[in-house]
PDB file of C-alpha atoms in Angstrom:
ATOM      1  CA  MET A  12      27.559   6.839   8.388  1.00 71.00           C
ATOM      2  CA  ARG A  13      25.057   5.124   6.151  1.00 84.00           C
ATOM      3  CA  ASN A  14      23.994   6.286   2.720  1.00 93.00           C
ATOM      4  CA  SER A  15      20.469   5.582   1.557  1.00 95.00           C
ATOM      5  CA  ALA A  16      18.285   5.596  -1.552  1.00 97.00           C
ATOM      6  CA  ARG A  17      14.664   6.762  -1.365  1.00 97.00           C
ATOM      7  CA  ALA A  18      11.711   6.792  -3.762  1.00 98.00           C
ATOM      8  CA  VAL A  19       9.223   9.495  -4.652  1.00 98.00           C
ATOM      9  CA  ILE A  20       6.151   7.749  -6.060  1.00 97.00           C
ATOM     10  CA  PHE A  21       2.880   9.395  -7.102  1.00 97.00           C
ATOM     11  CA  ASN A  22      -0.543   7.838  -7.534  1.00 95.00           C
ATOM     12  CA  ASN A  23      -3.621   9.948  -8.386  1.00 92.00           C
ATOM     13  CA  ASN A  24      -2.257  13.262  -7.017  1.00 94.00           C
ATOM     14  CA  LYS A  25      -0.942  11.534  -3.912  1.00 97.00           C
ATOM     15  CA  VAL A  26       2.612  10.747  -2.811  1.00 98.00           C
ATOM     16  CA  LEU A  27       3.673   7.517  -1.116  1.00 98.00           C
ATOM     17  CA  LEU A  28       5.076   8.020   2.388  1.00 98.00           C
ATOM     18  CA  MET A  29       5.903   5.972   5.464  1.00 97.00           C
ATOM     19  CA  PHE A  30       4.096   7.335   8.514  1.00 96.00           C
ATOM     20  CA  ARG A  31       6.187   6.998  11.679  1.00 95.00           C
ATOM     21  CA  LYS A  32       5.253   7.287  15.339  1.00 95.00           C
ATOM     22  CA  VAL A  33       8.125   6.705  17.762  1.00 95.00           C
ATOM     23  CA  LYS A  34       7.998   6.970  21.554  1.00 94.00           C
ATOM     24  CA  ARG A  35      10.611   9.300  23.019  1.00 94.00           C
ATOM     25  CA  GLU A  36      12.395   8.746  26.332  1.00 92.00           C
ATOM     26  CA  ASP A  37      10.086  11.268  28.032  1.00 94.00           C
ATOM     27  CA  GLY A  38       7.029   9.227  26.987  1.00 91.00           C
ATOM     28  CA  SER A  39       5.834  11.624  24.273  1.00 94.00           C
ATOM     29  CA  PHE A  40       5.661  10.566  20.633  1.00 95.00           C
ATOM     30  CA  LYS A  41       7.563  11.900  17.644  1.00 95.00           C
ATOM     31  CA  ILE A  42       5.226  11.828  14.642  1.00 95.00           C
ATOM     32  CA  TYR A  43       6.583  12.286  11.123  1.00 96.00           C
ATOM     33  CA  TYR A  44       6.641  10.949   7.569  1.00 97.00           C
ATOM     34  CA  VAL A  45       9.547   9.765   5.411  1.00 95.00           C
ATOM     35  CA  LEU A  46       9.940   8.914   1.772  1.00 97.00           C
ATOM     36  CA  PRO A  47      10.300   5.128   1.538  1.00 97.00           C
ATOM     37  CA  GLY A  48      13.692   3.551   1.035  1.00 96.00           C
ATOM     38  CA  GLY A  49      16.703   2.589   3.071  1.00 94.00           C
ATOM     39  CA  GLY A  50      20.378   1.878   3.408  1.00 94.00           C
ATOM     40  CA  ILE A  51      22.626   0.993   0.497  1.00 95.00           C
ATOM     41  CA  GLU A  52      24.238  -2.392   1.002  1.00 95.00           C
ATOM     42  CA  GLU A  53      27.746  -3.361  -0.093  1.00 92.00           C
ATOM     43  CA  ASN A  54      28.085  -3.963  -3.858  1.00 94.00           C
ATOM     44  CA  GLU A  55      24.624  -2.490  -4.505  1.00 96.00           C
ATOM     45  CA  THR A  56      23.820   0.500  -6.723  1.00 96.00           C
ATOM     46  CA  MET A  57      21.519   3.235  -5.455  1.00 96.00           C
ATOM     47  CA  GLU A  58      18.908   2.143  -8.004  1.00 97.00           C
ATOM     48  CA  GLN A  59      19.102  -1.479  -6.826  1.00 97.00           C
ATOM     49  CA  THR A  60      18.721  -0.289  -3.239  1.00 97.00           C
ATOM     50  CA  VAL A  61      15.546   1.685  -3.806  1.00 97.00           C
ATOM     51  CA  VAL A  62      13.959  -1.188  -5.777  1.00 97.00           C
ATOM     52  CA  ARG A  63      14.899  -3.725  -3.068  1.00 97.00           C
ATOM     53  CA  GLU A  64      13.777  -1.502  -0.181  1.00 96.00           C
ATOM     54  CA  LEU A  65      10.330  -0.809  -1.640  1.00 97.00           C
ATOM     55  CA  LYS A  66       9.817  -4.531  -2.229  1.00 96.00           C
ATOM     56  CA  GLU A  67      10.959  -5.382   1.333  1.00 95.00           C
ATOM     57  CA  GLU A  68       9.147  -2.576   3.183  1.00 94.00           C
ATOM     58  CA  MET A  69       5.919  -2.227   1.193  1.00 96.00           C
ATOM     59  CA  ASN A  70       5.730  -5.235  -1.147  1.00 95.00           C
ATOM     60  CA  LEU A  71       5.790  -2.924  -4.186  1.00 96.00           C
ATOM     61  CA  ASP A  72       7.586  -3.466  -7.468  1.00 97.00           C
ATOM     62  CA  ILE A  73       8.930  -0.192  -8.829  1.00 97.00           C
ATOM     63  CA  GLN A  74      10.763   1.222 -11.796  1.00 97.00           C
ATOM     64  CA  VAL A  75      13.375   3.944 -11.248  1.00 98.00           C
ATOM     65  CA  ILE A  76      12.671   6.808 -13.654  1.00 97.00           C
ATOM     66  CA  GLU A  77      15.104   9.584 -12.726  1.00 97.00           C
ATOM     67  CA  TYR A  78      17.604  10.652 -10.085  1.00 97.00           C
ATOM     68  CA  ILE A  79      16.324  13.757  -8.290  1.00 97.00           C
ATOM     69  CA  GLY A  80      19.182  14.687  -5.988  1.00 96.00           C
ATOM     70  CA  GLN A  81      20.736  14.192  -2.597  1.00 95.00           C
ATOM     71  CA  GLU A  82      20.509  15.452   0.953  1.00 92.00           C
ATOM     72  CA  VAL A  83      23.704  15.403   2.997  1.00 90.00           C
ATOM     73  CA  LEU A  84      23.053  14.670   6.663  1.00 85.00           C
ATOM     74  CA  GLU A  85      26.042  15.895   8.634  1.00 80.00           C
ATOM     75  CA  GLY A  86      27.761  12.953  10.266  1.00 79.00           C
ATOM     76  CA  LYS A  87      24.947  10.565   9.263  1.00 83.00           C
ATOM     77  CA  GLY A  88      25.406   9.988   5.541  1.00 90.00           C
ATOM     78  CA  ILE A  89      23.696  10.943   2.314  1.00 94.00           C
ATOM     79  CA  ASN A  90      20.074  10.364   1.284  1.00 95.00           C
ATOM     80  CA  ASN A  91      19.677   9.939  -2.486  1.00 97.00           C
ATOM     81  CA  PHE A  92      16.245  10.474  -4.019  1.00 98.00           C
ATOM     82  CA  PHE A  93      14.709   8.962  -7.153  1.00 98.00           C
ATOM     83  CA  TYR A  94      11.478   9.596  -8.999  1.00 97.00           C
ATOM     84  CA  CYS A  95       9.939   6.134  -9.430  1.00 97.00           C
ATOM     85  CA  LYS A  96       6.750   4.473 -10.648  1.00 97.00           C
ATOM     86  CA  THR A  97       5.031   1.364  -9.393  1.00 96.00           C
ATOM     87  CA  ILE A  98       4.803  -1.663 -11.667  1.00 95.00           C
ATOM     88  CA  GLY A  99       1.441  -3.388 -11.386  1.00 90.00           C
ATOM     89  CA  ASN A 100       0.114  -3.242  -7.834  1.00 84.00           C
ATOM     90  CA  THR A 101       0.045   0.256  -6.334  1.00 86.00           C
ATOM     91  CA  VAL A 102      -1.245  -0.680  -2.874  1.00 92.00           C
ATOM     92  CA  PRO A 103       1.556  -0.681  -0.277  1.00 96.00           C
ATOM     93  CA  VAL A 104       1.464  -3.385   2.393  1.00 95.00           C
ATOM     94  CA  LEU A 105       3.829  -3.101   5.351  1.00 95.00           C
ATOM     95  CA  SER A 106       6.266  -6.004   5.372  1.00 93.00           C
ATOM     96  CA  GLY A 107       9.835  -6.961   6.248  1.00 89.00           C
ATOM     97  CA  GLU A 108      11.772  -5.508   9.175  1.00 89.00           C
ATOM     98  CA  GLU A 109       9.300  -2.655   9.627  1.00 91.00           C
ATOM     99  CA  LEU A 110       6.451  -5.097  10.196  1.00 89.00           C
ATOM    100  CA  ASP A 111       8.615  -7.083  12.637  1.00 91.00           C
ATOM    101  CA  ARG A 112       9.529  -3.929  14.600  1.00 91.00           C
ATOM    102  CA  ILE A 113       5.987  -2.630  15.070  1.00 92.00           C
ATOM    103  CA  SER A 114       4.974  -2.123  18.697  1.00 92.00           C
ATOM    104  CA  PRO A 115       2.952   0.374  20.750  1.00 91.00           C
ATOM    105  CA  ASP A 116       6.163   2.432  20.979  1.00 93.00           C
ATOM    106  CA  ASN A 117       7.297   2.103  17.361  1.00 93.00           C
ATOM    107  CA  TYR A 118       4.695   2.338  14.584  1.00 95.00           C
ATOM    108  CA  TYR A 119       5.038   2.216  10.782  1.00 94.00           C
ATOM    109  CA  GLU A 120       2.291   2.665   8.198  1.00 95.00           C
ATOM    110  CA  PRO A 121       2.765   3.103   4.445  1.00 97.00           C
ATOM    111  CA  MET A 122       0.218   5.492   2.980  1.00 96.00           C
ATOM    112  CA  TYR A 123      -0.541   7.784   0.095  1.00 97.00           C
ATOM    113  CA  VAL A 124      -0.902  11.416   1.147  1.00 97.00           C
ATOM    114  CA  ASP A 125      -2.624  14.029  -1.001  1.00 97.00           C
ATOM    115  CA  ILE A 126      -0.060  16.360  -2.561  1.00 96.00           C
ATOM    116  CA  LYS A 127      -2.030  19.387  -1.324  1.00 96.00           C
ATOM    117  CA  ASP A 128      -1.447  18.188   2.273  1.00 96.00           C
ATOM    118  CA  VAL A 129       2.347  17.800   1.943  1.00 95.00           C
ATOM    119  CA  GLU A 130       3.164  21.332   3.062  1.00 94.00           C
ATOM    120  CA  LYS A 131       1.347  21.060   6.404  1.00 95.00           C
ATOM    121  CA  LEU A 132       2.800  17.674   7.428  1.00 95.00           C
ATOM    122  CA  ASN A 133       6.098  16.888   9.159  1.00 94.00           C
ATOM    123  CA  ILE A 134       7.796  15.201   6.205  1.00 94.00           C
ATOM    124  CA  PHE A 135      11.545  14.788   6.081  1.00 91.00           C
ATOM    125  CA  ALA A 136      13.101  15.964   2.786  1.00 92.00           C
ATOM    126  CA  LYS A 137       9.763  17.177   1.372  1.00 94.00           C
ATOM    127  CA  GLU A 138      11.581  19.391  -1.146  1.00 95.00           C
ATOM    128  CA  PHE A 139      12.316  16.231  -3.146  1.00 96.00           C
ATOM    129  CA  ILE A 140       8.579  15.623  -3.527  1.00 97.00           C
ATOM    130  CA  TYR A 141       8.303  19.024  -5.213  1.00 95.00           C
ATOM    131  CA  LYS A 142      11.341  18.336  -7.407  1.00 95.00           C
ATOM    132  CA  ALA A 143       9.775  15.047  -8.542  1.00 96.00           C
ATOM    133  CA  LEU A 144       6.517  16.850  -9.374  1.00 94.00           C
ATOM    134  CA  GLU A 145       8.485  18.987 -11.846  1.00 91.00           C
ATOM    135  CA  ILE A 146       9.710  15.803 -13.574  1.00 87.00           C
ATOM    136  CA  LYS A 147       6.317  14.072 -13.553  1.00 72.00           C
TER     137      LYS A 147
END
């Protein structure tokens, strides 16, 4: 089990997401979006994790504003969500392990998605986007 910390970041009525396209064993592709973030390392707070992960994955500096809540994934761990804001640059650039793992079978792309499009997309834990909108 691995616990994670994830960021909900808005910019001009858009939310920052990581687009994912992963090839399945049958050759088809699973297409979905996730809120950016990642696993909590030993001796690291959840807030430190989300700041580190956004810097590593998207080369963004962020400020944690407020804890939103958690999603318990049976047998897989807990995802913790934070409402955050970018500091300075708001343009995400794929970097770190995600950039290294890109291939025709495994694709990552950070992007801002219009809030009005959130409901029709396959976004994991999208309810936390709506909870962050209430805070914003």
